[in-house]
Structure formats: C-alpha cells, structure tokens
Tab-separated table of C-alpha atoms in Angstrom:
chain	number	residue	atom	x	y	z
O	1	LYS	CA	12.580	-26.706	-60.988
O	2	GLN	CA	11.217	-24.086	-60.891
O	3	GLU	CA	9.721	-22.693	-57.508
O	4	VAL	CA	8.338	-20.258	-56.356
O	5	THR	CA	8.385	-18.042	-52.993
O	6	GLN	CA	6.001	-16.013	-51.431
O	7	ILE	CA	7.468	-13.264	-48.214
O	8	PRO	CA	5.350	-12.887	-46.011
O	9	ALA	CA	3.531	-15.495	-45.452
O	10	ALA	CA	1.275	-13.115	-43.480
O	11	LEU	CA	0.923	-9.516	-43.294
O	12	SER	CA	-1.778	-8.266	-41.136
O	13	VAL	CA	-2.097	-4.113	-41.881
O	14	PRO	CA	-4.438	-0.965	-40.897
O	15	GLU	CA	-6.645	0.508	-43.199
O	16	GLY	CA	-5.630	3.226	-45.815
O	17	GLU	CA	-2.100	1.577	-45.427
O	18	ASN	CA	0.299	1.428	-49.185
O	19	LEU	CA	2.070	-2.156	-49.247
O	20	VAL	CA	3.739	-4.175	-51.375
O	21	LEU	CA	3.367	-8.194	-51.404
O	22	ASN	CA	6.392	-9.652	-52.667
O	23	CYS	CA	7.331	-13.271	-55.288
O	24	SER	CA	10.542	-14.809	-55.813
O	25	PHE	CA	11.111	-17.718	-58.416
O	26	THR	CA	14.005	-19.615	-59.322
O	27	ASP	CA	14.271	-19.532	-62.988
O	28	SER	CA	13.649	-16.709	-64.750
O	29	ALA	CA	13.016	-18.410	-68.027
O	30	ILE	CA	9.102	-17.456	-67.461
O	31	TYR	CA	6.549	-16.436	-69.811
O	32	ASN	CA	4.923	-14.412	-67.846
O	33	LEU	CA	4.157	-14.132	-63.724
O	34	GLN	CA	-0.324	-13.886	-63.093
O	35	TRP	CA	-1.391	-12.863	-59.195
O	36	PHE	CA	-4.255	-14.477	-58.164
O	37	ARG	CA	-6.667	-13.200	-55.199
O	38	GLN	CA	-8.087	-16.379	-53.013
O	39	ASP	CA	-10.192	-15.511	-50.298
O	40	PRO	CA	-11.420	-18.172	-47.605
O	41	GLY	CA	-13.071	-20.948	-48.787
O	42	LYS	CA	-13.604	-19.647	-52.677
O	43	GLY	CA	-11.706	-19.859	-56.225
O	44	LEU	CA	-9.202	-18.149	-57.704
O	45	THR	CA	-9.403	-14.654	-58.887
O	46	SER	CA	-6.593	-13.044	-61.312
O	47	LEU	CA	-5.773	-9.878	-60.806
O	48	LEU	CA	-3.106	-8.370	-62.898
O	49	LEU	CA	-0.587	-11.103	-65.733
O	50	ILE	CA	3.096	-9.399	-66.669
O	51	GLN	CA	3.907	-11.108	-70.468
O	52	SER	CA	7.904	-11.641	-69.669
O	53	SER	CA	8.295	-8.589	-72.790
O	54	GLN	CA	7.063	-5.924	-69.561
O	55	ARG	CA	7.492	-4.787	-66.758
O	56	GLU	CA	4.311	-3.871	-64.683
O	57	GLN	CA	0.633	-4.139	-65.295
O	58	THR	CA	-1.808	-1.995	-63.138
O	59	SER	CA	-5.065	-2.508	-62.165
O	60	GLY	CA	-6.903	0.492	-60.274
O	61	ARG	CA	-4.809	0.010	-57.025
O	62	LEU	CA	-2.819	-1.873	-57.682
O	63	ASN	CA	0.649	-2.477	-59.607
O	64	ALA	CA	2.700	-5.798	-60.044
O	65	SER	CA	6.264	-5.284	-61.447
O	66	LEU	CA	8.200	-7.681	-63.033
O	67	ASP	CA	12.628	-7.890	-63.028
O	68	LYS	CA	12.760	-11.313	-65.103
O	69	SER	CA	16.565	-10.697	-64.886
O	70	SER	CA	16.459	-11.005	-60.787
O	71	GLY	CA	13.427	-13.377	-60.230
O	72	ARG	CA	11.344	-11.080	-58.234
O	73	SER	CA	8.119	-10.082	-58.562
O	74	THR	CA	5.483	-6.722	-56.299
O	75	LEU	CA	1.900	-6.429	-55.736
O	76	TYR	CA	1.825	-3.464	-54.430
O	77	ILE	CA	-1.473	-2.339	-52.903
O	78	ALA	CA	-2.749	1.489	-52.713
O	79	ALA	CA	-4.754	1.959	-49.464
O	80	SER	CA	-5.710	-0.604	-48.303
O	81	GLN	CA	-9.203	-1.412	-47.432
O	82	PRO	CA	-10.283	-3.903	-45.656
O	83	GLY	CA	-12.275	-5.875	-48.593
O	84	ASP	CA	-8.636	-5.741	-49.760
O	85	SER	CA	-8.426	-9.284	-47.156
O	86	ALA	CA	-7.646	-11.935	-49.232
O	87	THR	CA	-4.581	-14.601	-50.202
O	88	TYR	CA	-3.105	-13.323	-52.909
O	89	LEU	CA	-1.365	-16.070	-55.024
O	90	CYS	CA	2.398	-15.823	-57.110
O	91	ALA	CA	2.155	-17.716	-59.730
O	92	VAL	CA	4.664	-18.300	-63.152
O	93	TYR	CA	3.918	-19.901	-66.463
O	94	GLY	CA	7.361	-21.916	-67.286
O	95	GLY	CA	6.475	-25.176	-66.385
O	96	SER	CA	7.924	-28.044	-69.466
O	97	GLN	CA	3.932	-29.390	-69.058
O	98	GLY	CA	2.450	-25.232	-70.020
O	99	ASN	CA	1.566	-25.350	-66.443
O	100	LEU	CA	1.312	-22.317	-63.270
O	101	ILE	CA	3.833	-23.271	-60.253
O	102	PHE	CA	2.072	-21.713	-57.296
O	103	GLY	CA	4.033	-19.556	-53.964
O	104	LYS	CA	2.193	-21.275	-51.195
O	105	GLY	CA	0.424	-17.325	-50.708
O	106	THR	CA	0.859	-14.256	-48.540
O	107	LYS	CA	-2.524	-13.795	-46.248
O	108	LEU	CA	-3.701	-10.163	-45.819
O	109	SER	CA	-5.837	-8.641	-42.837
O	110	VAL	CA	-6.317	-4.437	-43.569
O	111	LYS	CA	-8.077	-3.536	-40.401
O	112	PRO	CA	-10.777	-1.064	-39.979
X	1	ASN	CA	-20.282	-17.570	-71.698
X	2	ALA	CA	-19.822	-19.159	-68.077
X	3	GLY	CA	-16.589	-19.752	-68.279
X	4	VAL	CA	-14.448	-22.814	-66.285
X	5	THR	CA	-17.244	-24.364	-64.209
X	6	GLN	CA	-17.147	-27.682	-62.160
X	7	THR	CA	-18.721	-30.307	-60.351
X	8	PRO	CA	-19.549	-31.141	-57.800
X	9	LYS	CA	-19.304	-28.282	-55.376
X	10	PHE	CA	-18.571	-30.174	-52.828
X	11	ARG	CA	-18.263	-33.694	-51.842
X	12	VAL	CA	-17.660	-36.368	-49.073
X	13	LEU	CA	-16.364	-39.948	-49.862
X	14	LYS	CA	-16.058	-42.453	-47.334
X	15	THR	CA	-12.115	-44.273	-48.100
X	16	GLY	CA	-12.314	-46.681	-51.319
X	17	GLN	CA	-15.159	-45.045	-52.747
X	18	SER	CA	-15.005	-43.961	-56.479
X	19	MET	CA	-16.013	-41.370	-58.240
X	20	THR	CA	-15.475	-38.278	-60.713
X	21	LEU	CA	-15.289	-34.430	-60.329
X	22	LEU	CA	-16.262	-32.705	-64.261
X	23	CYS	CA	-14.890	-30.114	-65.448
X	24	ALA	CA	-16.300	-27.740	-68.121
X	25	GLN	CA	-15.546	-24.831	-70.425
X	26	ASP	CA	-17.542	-23.155	-73.308
X	27	MET	CA	-14.300	-21.309	-74.032
X	28	ASN	CA	-13.028	-22.777	-76.822
X	29	HIS	CA	-9.801	-24.079	-75.306
X	30	GLU	CA	-6.847	-26.043	-75.656
X	31	TYR	CA	-5.197	-26.850	-72.668
X	32	MET	CA	-7.135	-27.999	-69.724
X	33	TYR	CA	-5.503	-28.875	-65.908
X	34	TRP	CA	-6.203	-30.246	-62.446
X	35	TYR	CA	-4.589	-28.766	-60.051
X	36	ARG	CA	-5.207	-29.917	-55.844
X	37	GLN	CA	-4.594	-27.264	-53.338
X	38	ASP	CA	-3.434	-28.158	-49.431
X	39	PRO	CA	-2.789	-26.259	-46.782
X	40	GLY	CA	1.039	-24.903	-47.150
X	41	MET	CA	2.011	-26.850	-49.945
X	42	GLY	CA	-0.228	-24.323	-52.951
X	43	LEU	CA	-1.545	-25.959	-56.066
X	44	ARG	CA	0.094	-28.699	-57.791
X	45	LEU	CA	-1.059	-30.129	-60.868
X	46	ILE	CA	-1.787	-33.575	-61.763
X	47	HIS	CA	-2.616	-33.527	-64.420
X	48	TYR	CA	-3.875	-31.991	-68.360
X	49	SER	CA	-4.729	-31.562	-71.391
X	50	VAL	CA	-2.775	-30.362	-74.225
X	51	GLY	CA	-6.324	-31.273	-76.727
X	52	GLU	CA	-9.076	-33.253	-77.152
X	53	GLY	CA	-7.923	-37.321	-76.342
X	54	THR	CA	-4.824	-36.452	-75.395
X	55	THR	CA	-3.712	-36.350	-71.836
X	56	ALA	CA	-0.350	-36.601	-69.296
X	57	LYS	CA	0.737	-36.473	-65.997
X	58	GLY	CA	1.754	-33.787	-63.976
X	59	GLU	CA	4.039	-33.003	-60.293
X	60	VAL	CA	0.981	-35.873	-58.435
X	61	PRO	CA	-0.542	-37.885	-60.895
X	62	ASP	CA	-1.034	-41.032	-58.613
X	63	GLY	CA	-4.795	-42.095	-57.241
X	64	TYR	CA	-5.887	-39.755	-60.723
X	65	ASN	CA	-7.644	-40.638	-63.928
X	66	VAL	CA	-8.414	-38.187	-66.351
X	67	SER	CA	-10.197	-38.285	-69.930
X	68	ARG	CA	-10.703	-36.370	-72.428
X	69	LEU	CA	-13.274	-37.023	-75.155
X	70	LYS	CA	-14.735	-33.775	-75.879
X	71	LYS	CA	-12.627	-30.872	-75.965
X	72	GLN	CA	-15.263	-28.701	-73.507
X	73	ASN	CA	-14.726	-31.329	-70.974
X	74	PHE	CA	-12.118	-32.920	-68.793
X	75	LEU	CA	-12.925	-34.695	-66.125
X	76	LEU	CA	-10.591	-36.140	-63.064
X	77	GLY	CA	-11.467	-39.555	-61.171
X	78	LEU	CA	-10.664	-40.758	-57.860
X	79	GLU	CA	-10.756	-44.719	-58.336
X	80	SER	CA	-10.078	-45.471	-54.870
X	81	ALA	CA	-9.875	-42.747	-52.718
X	82	ALA	CA	-8.019	-42.167	-50.066
X	83	PRO	CA	-7.974	-40.040	-46.857
X	84	SER	CA	-4.523	-38.039	-48.209
X	85	GLN	CA	-6.696	-37.320	-51.291
X	86	THR	CA	-8.761	-34.463	-49.334
X	87	SER	CA	-7.530	-31.480	-50.596
X	88	VAL	CA	-9.892	-28.224	-52.708
X	89	TYR	CA	-9.676	-29.514	-56.789
X	90	PHE	CA	-8.928	-26.831	-59.415
X	91	CYS	CA	-9.875	-26.737	-62.989
X	92	ALA	CA	-8.336	-24.004	-65.533
X	93	SER	CA	-8.338	-23.724	-69.104
X	94	ARG	CA	-6.692	-21.482	-71.610
X	95	VAL	CA	-5.816	-21.173	-74.745
X	96	PRO	CA	-2.381	-22.311	-76.400
X	97	GLU	CA	-1.062	-17.848	-76.951
X	98	VAL	CA	2.330	-16.122	-76.107
X	99	VAL	CA	-0.390	-15.289	-73.373
X	100	TYR	CA	-0.473	-17.807	-71.150
X	101	GLU	CA	-3.367	-17.072	-69.284
X	102	GLN	CA	-5.396	-19.737	-67.298
X	103	TYR	CA	-8.810	-19.778	-65.896
X	104	PHE	CA	-9.567	-21.132	-63.410
X	105	GLY	CA	-13.279	-22.633	-62.371
X	106	PRO	CA	-14.784	-22.329	-58.269
X	107	GLY	CA	-13.349	-25.705	-56.599
X	108	THR	CA	-14.643	-29.033	-55.406
X	109	ARG	CA	-14.173	-29.524	-52.234
X	110	LEU	CA	-13.064	-33.334	-51.833
X	111	THR	CA	-13.146	-34.801	-48.258
X	112	VAL	CA	-12.430	-38.516	-47.761
X	113	THR	CA	-13.208	-40.239	-44.479
C-alpha cells in the first residue's frame, strides 16, 4: 500500500529565507506527483505537477524535484515571503482507483 | 468556466439526519472523486466514479452513498449522519489521460452534533 510522508510537519522561517519541504513515498510505481497549497479553511490550490518521466518542474519561486527510484520529492521555495504561509501537501498518483494519495502536509509559517 | 463547484459550503447536522453534498464540474471530465480531510489524517478517498452511471468504493466508504446520474454531477449522501462524519469534504475531477492532474472544488465543511 502506497504511503506518503511529509517532513517536517511544521516549519517556521524568517522572511527571505530559502527553504525545502520534503515528501517521500513507499512505492516508486507512480504516474506523477502533485504539490498543493492549502490556506486555513480553504480548498487546495495546485502548485506543480511532475510527471513520472520528469525530474523537476518550476513555477516562479517554486521548484519541485522528483526522484522516483529513491521515492522522494522536494519543494524548494526561494526568497520566502509571509504570503507563502500555508500548509503544503504532497500527493502521488498510484492508487488502484486512479486517485491521489496524500501526505499529511507541512505547515509553513514565514515571519516578517 | 467555473471548474469544480461544491454545494453547500457549510452545514451543521444533528446525529441521524441525512443530507446530500453536490459536486459539479464543467470540464467534461470522466473521473470524479470524493475525499474527506480530517486533522492529522490527511485527505482520504471516500468514493469515486470513472464515468456516468458508475461508482466505486474508496478507502473510507462506510456511512456514505454516491450517485453519478449525469456526467457533470457527483453526489455524496449521508443517510444517517454521525459525529465521526464531521469533516471537510472535497470533490475532484480529472480526465483519463497520462497527466492525471486532478482539479479540486472549494470544499464543504460539515459538522455533525
């Protein structure tokens, strides 16, 4: 059974710092991996999707990498801002029902 | 193009009451999903559908029923609500293509007292 783990569960950094969020998964047979952002009391906003054949994807200050063989993905956020404060969720496609399997998220707080 | 919408946004039920959550998508997607999100548990799949008229169970289906009478709509029903069903419910949809990207609705926050 596929399991997705995100470390750390919570992270607090000063504004301007570069940071890395980690995601690991137990079964390397995935179709792709998706990173989401969730603000308190809100829905999920898709940030980046990496297909299984890709190594990384970039959008603005965000860069996500994927290493299928080791079962790991990282989300790199450059020059963090208070507006980046949110919970970041990692999810993989690999379930037998074609669904996403989610980690529990990393709660990021960026202090001014 | 509204994407994925969910109705209602909030609801409070008493134990034993019933209700239906509606998910609608205007992207002509075949696949639709219902997830629930609980603190410390992440999102878990309740039921899903791979096309009009089809439904299947996910990881946590007990206490819920679903219907997909029209391609654009996916309904989640609670016949007799229990406090354990207090959660945030998210609907999602996708096309059956290689990319597999899912699009999520804004969620329904349900409290059962």
